[in-house]
Structures are given as structure tokens and as C-alpha cells.
Amino acid sequence: MGVNTFTDEHSSAVAPLRIFKASIVDSHNLIPKLVPQAIKSIEFVQGNGGTGSGGFGSVKYQIDELNEKTLTYKYSLVEGDALIEGLEKITYEVKFEPSPDGGSISKVTSKYYTKGDFVLKEEDIKAGKERVLGMYKVVEDYLLKNPDAYV
């Protein structure tokens, strides 16, 4: 088994606590409303959305850590369409920090755990990152247009 690690940073004009609450803590309510054409629903099959919870539709995640004080979120993709053949799992660590301009910086570390001699393709990584960044931008746009939401 191999592990491929990638780190990304994204800046936003939205304060870290607001974007954390909207995109992480309340994602199961907000995301299906913002992108109903892409996400029908987010359901918890175990737990209430905190550590140890998981959900599925075409994917199944295990929430490993959700810390509202440090604005960190760790989760693993363990089943589903996004887990292409050759991958055992993908883990994500997300941390939101304040930026000097009053907005936020999100730092994301992704680890792809491969099976056997499987070689991860750049286009698979890029496609996954683009989907996640697209949802992040939809939430960010919503928060910028609704300054009283998630305060």
C-alpha cells in the first residue's frame, strides 16, 4: 500500500467560523439547498454529524474529528463512486484559520491510500479537487450574499 499526500490552501473573504459552520457543521442542511442538481441529500447513517458519524448516497464518509473550537475537520472517504478502483481510502484534514484581511484561509491535506501497485493519475486528483472547490465556492458565495447567515 502506498500513500500519496497533497496539501492545498484556499483564501476567502468570509470569516473562518462562519465558513466552518456553513460548509462543515451544517453542510447536511445547506449543501443540498444550494446545489440540489448535484446533491440530493446528506444523511447520517450513524451518529449525529459529530465524530464517528458517516453518510452515503454515492459515497460514504467516516467523520474522524469535528472540533468547533479549533475549526478542524478530519474525515475519511471509505466507500462509493468517488473511491476509484485501486484506492483503499482517502483521508482529509481541513483547518480554517483567520487571514489578515478578516477573511479566512482553509488548509486541506488529502491522503490517498492505494492498493498494491496502483498508480494514482493526476486527472483523478484534479477532478476530485475541482468538485470540492466548486462546493466550497458555492457556500462562500451564499455567505457573502447573506452576511447574517451563520454568525
Coordinates of C-alpha atoms in Angstrom, one line a residue:
M1 CA 0.0 0.0 0.0
G2 CA 1.2 3.5 -0.9
V3 CA 0.2 6.9 0.4
N4 CA 0.1 10.0 -1.8
T5 CA -0.3 13.3 0.2
F6 CA -1.4 16.6 -1.3
T7 CA -1.8 20.0 0.5
D8 CA -3.9 22.9 -0.7
E9 CA -4.8 26.3 0.6
H10 CA -7.8 28.5 -0.3
S11 CA -8.5 32.0 0.8
S12 CA -11.9 33.5 1.3
A13 CA -13.3 36.9 2.3
V14 CA -15.6 35.0 4.8
A15 CA -14.5 34.7 8.4
P16 CA -13.3 31.3 9.4
L17 CA -16.1 30.5 12.0
R18 CA -18.8 31.3 9.5
I19 CA -17.5 29.2 6.7
F20 CA -16.7 26.4 9.0
K21 CA -20.3 26.4 10.4
A22 CA -21.8 26.6 6.9
S23 CA -19.6 24.2 5.0
I24 CA -18.8 21.7 7.7
V25 CA -21.1 21.7 10.7
D26 CA -24.4 22.4 8.8
S27 CA -23.4 21.0 5.4
H28 CA -26.0 18.3 5.6
N29 CA -28.7 21.0 5.6
L30 CA -27.1 23.8 3.5
I31 CA -25.4 22.0 0.6
P32 CA -28.5 20.2 -0.8
K33 CA -30.3 23.5 -0.8
L34 CA -27.5 25.3 -2.6
V35 CA -26.7 22.6 -5.2
P36 CA -29.9 20.4 -5.5
Q37 CA -28.9 19.4 -9.0
A38 CA -25.7 17.8 -7.7
I39 CA -26.5 16.7 -4.1
K40 CA -30.0 15.3 -3.4
S41 CA -29.4 14.8 0.4
I42 CA -26.8 14.2 3.0
E43 CA -27.9 11.7 5.7
F44 CA -26.2 10.3 8.7
V45 CA -26.3 6.6 8.9
Q46 CA -24.6 6.6 12.3
G47 CA -24.3 9.4 14.8
N48 CA -25.5 13.0 14.5
G49 CA -22.8 14.5 12.4
G50 CA -20.1 14.6 15.0
T51 CA -17.0 12.4 15.4
G52 CA -17.8 8.8 14.4
S53 CA -20.7 9.8 12.0
G54 CA -20.9 8.8 8.4
G55 CA -23.2 9.3 5.5
F56 CA -23.7 8.0 2.0
G57 CA -25.5 8.5 -1.3
S58 CA -22.9 7.6 -3.8
V59 CA -20.2 8.0 -1.2
K60 CA -19.7 7.0 2.4
Y61 CA -17.6 9.1 4.8
Q62 CA -16.4 8.4 8.3
I63 CA -16.0 11.6 10.4
D64 CA -12.9 11.2 12.4
E65 CA -12.8 14.6 14.1
L66 CA -15.0 17.7 14.2
N67 CA -13.7 20.4 16.5
E68 CA -15.6 23.7 16.6
K69 CA -13.0 25.3 18.9
T70 CA -10.0 24.8 16.6
L71 CA -12.1 24.8 13.4
T72 CA -10.7 21.5 12.3
Y73 CA -12.4 18.7 10.5
K74 CA -11.0 15.2 9.7
Y75 CA -12.8 12.6 7.7
S76 CA -12.2 9.6 5.5
L77 CA -13.9 8.5 2.3
V78 CA -14.4 4.8 2.8
E79 CA -16.9 3.7 0.1
G80 CA -18.6 4.9 -3.0
D81 CA -18.3 6.2 -6.5
A82 CA -15.5 8.7 -5.7
L83 CA -13.3 5.8 -4.4
I84 CA -12.0 4.6 -7.7
E85 CA -10.7 1.0 -8.0
G86 CA -7.2 0.8 -6.7
L87 CA -7.8 3.1 -3.8
E88 CA -8.4 1.7 -0.3
K89 CA -9.5 5.1 1.2
I90 CA -8.9 8.8 1.1
T91 CA -8.5 10.9 4.3
Y92 CA -8.9 14.6 4.6
E93 CA -7.8 17.1 7.2
V94 CA -9.4 20.6 6.9
K95 CA -8.4 23.6 9.1
F96 CA -9.8 27.1 8.9
E97 CA -7.7 30.0 10.1
P98 CA -8.2 33.8 10.1
S99 CA -6.4 35.8 7.4
P100 CA -5.0 39.3 8.0
D101 CA -7.8 40.9 6.0
G102 CA -10.6 39.5 8.2
G103 CA -11.4 36.5 5.9
S104 CA -10.1 33.0 6.2
I105 CA -7.6 30.5 4.9
S106 CA -8.6 26.9 4.6
K107 CA -5.8 24.4 4.6
V108 CA -6.6 20.9 3.3
T109 CA -4.4 17.9 3.4
S110 CA -5.6 14.9 1.4
K111 CA -4.0 11.4 1.7
Y112 CA -4.8 8.8 -0.9
Y113 CA -4.2 5.2 0.2
T114 CA -3.5 3.0 -2.8
K115 CA -3.8 -0.8 -3.0
G116 CA -0.9 -2.9 -4.3
D117 CA 0.9 -1.3 -7.3
F118 CA -1.9 1.1 -8.2
V119 CA -0.6 4.4 -9.6
L120 CA -2.8 7.4 -8.9
K121 CA -3.5 9.6 -12.0
E122 CA -3.2 13.3 -11.9
E123 CA -6.5 13.8 -13.7
D124 CA -8.3 11.8 -10.9
I125 CA -6.9 14.0 -8.2
K126 CA -7.6 17.2 -10.2
A127 CA -11.3 16.2 -10.8
G128 CA -11.9 15.5 -7.1
K129 CA -10.3 18.8 -6.1
E130 CA -12.4 20.7 -8.6
R131 CA -15.6 19.2 -7.3
V132 CA -14.7 20.0 -3.7
L133 CA -13.6 23.6 -4.5
G134 CA -16.8 24.1 -6.5
M135 CA -18.9 23.3 -3.5
Y136 CA -16.7 25.5 -1.3
K137 CA -17.2 28.4 -3.7
V138 CA -21.0 27.9 -3.7
V139 CA -21.1 28.1 0.1
E140 CA -18.7 31.1 0.1
D141 CA -20.9 32.9 -2.4
Y142 CA -24.0 32.2 -0.3
L143 CA -22.3 33.6 2.8
L144 CA -21.1 36.7 1.0
K145 CA -24.7 37.4 -0.2
N146 CA -26.2 36.6 3.2
P147 CA -24.0 38.4 5.8
D148 CA -26.3 37.5 8.7
A149 CA -26.2 33.7 8.0
Y150 CA -24.0 31.6 10.3
V151 CA -22.9 34.4 12.6

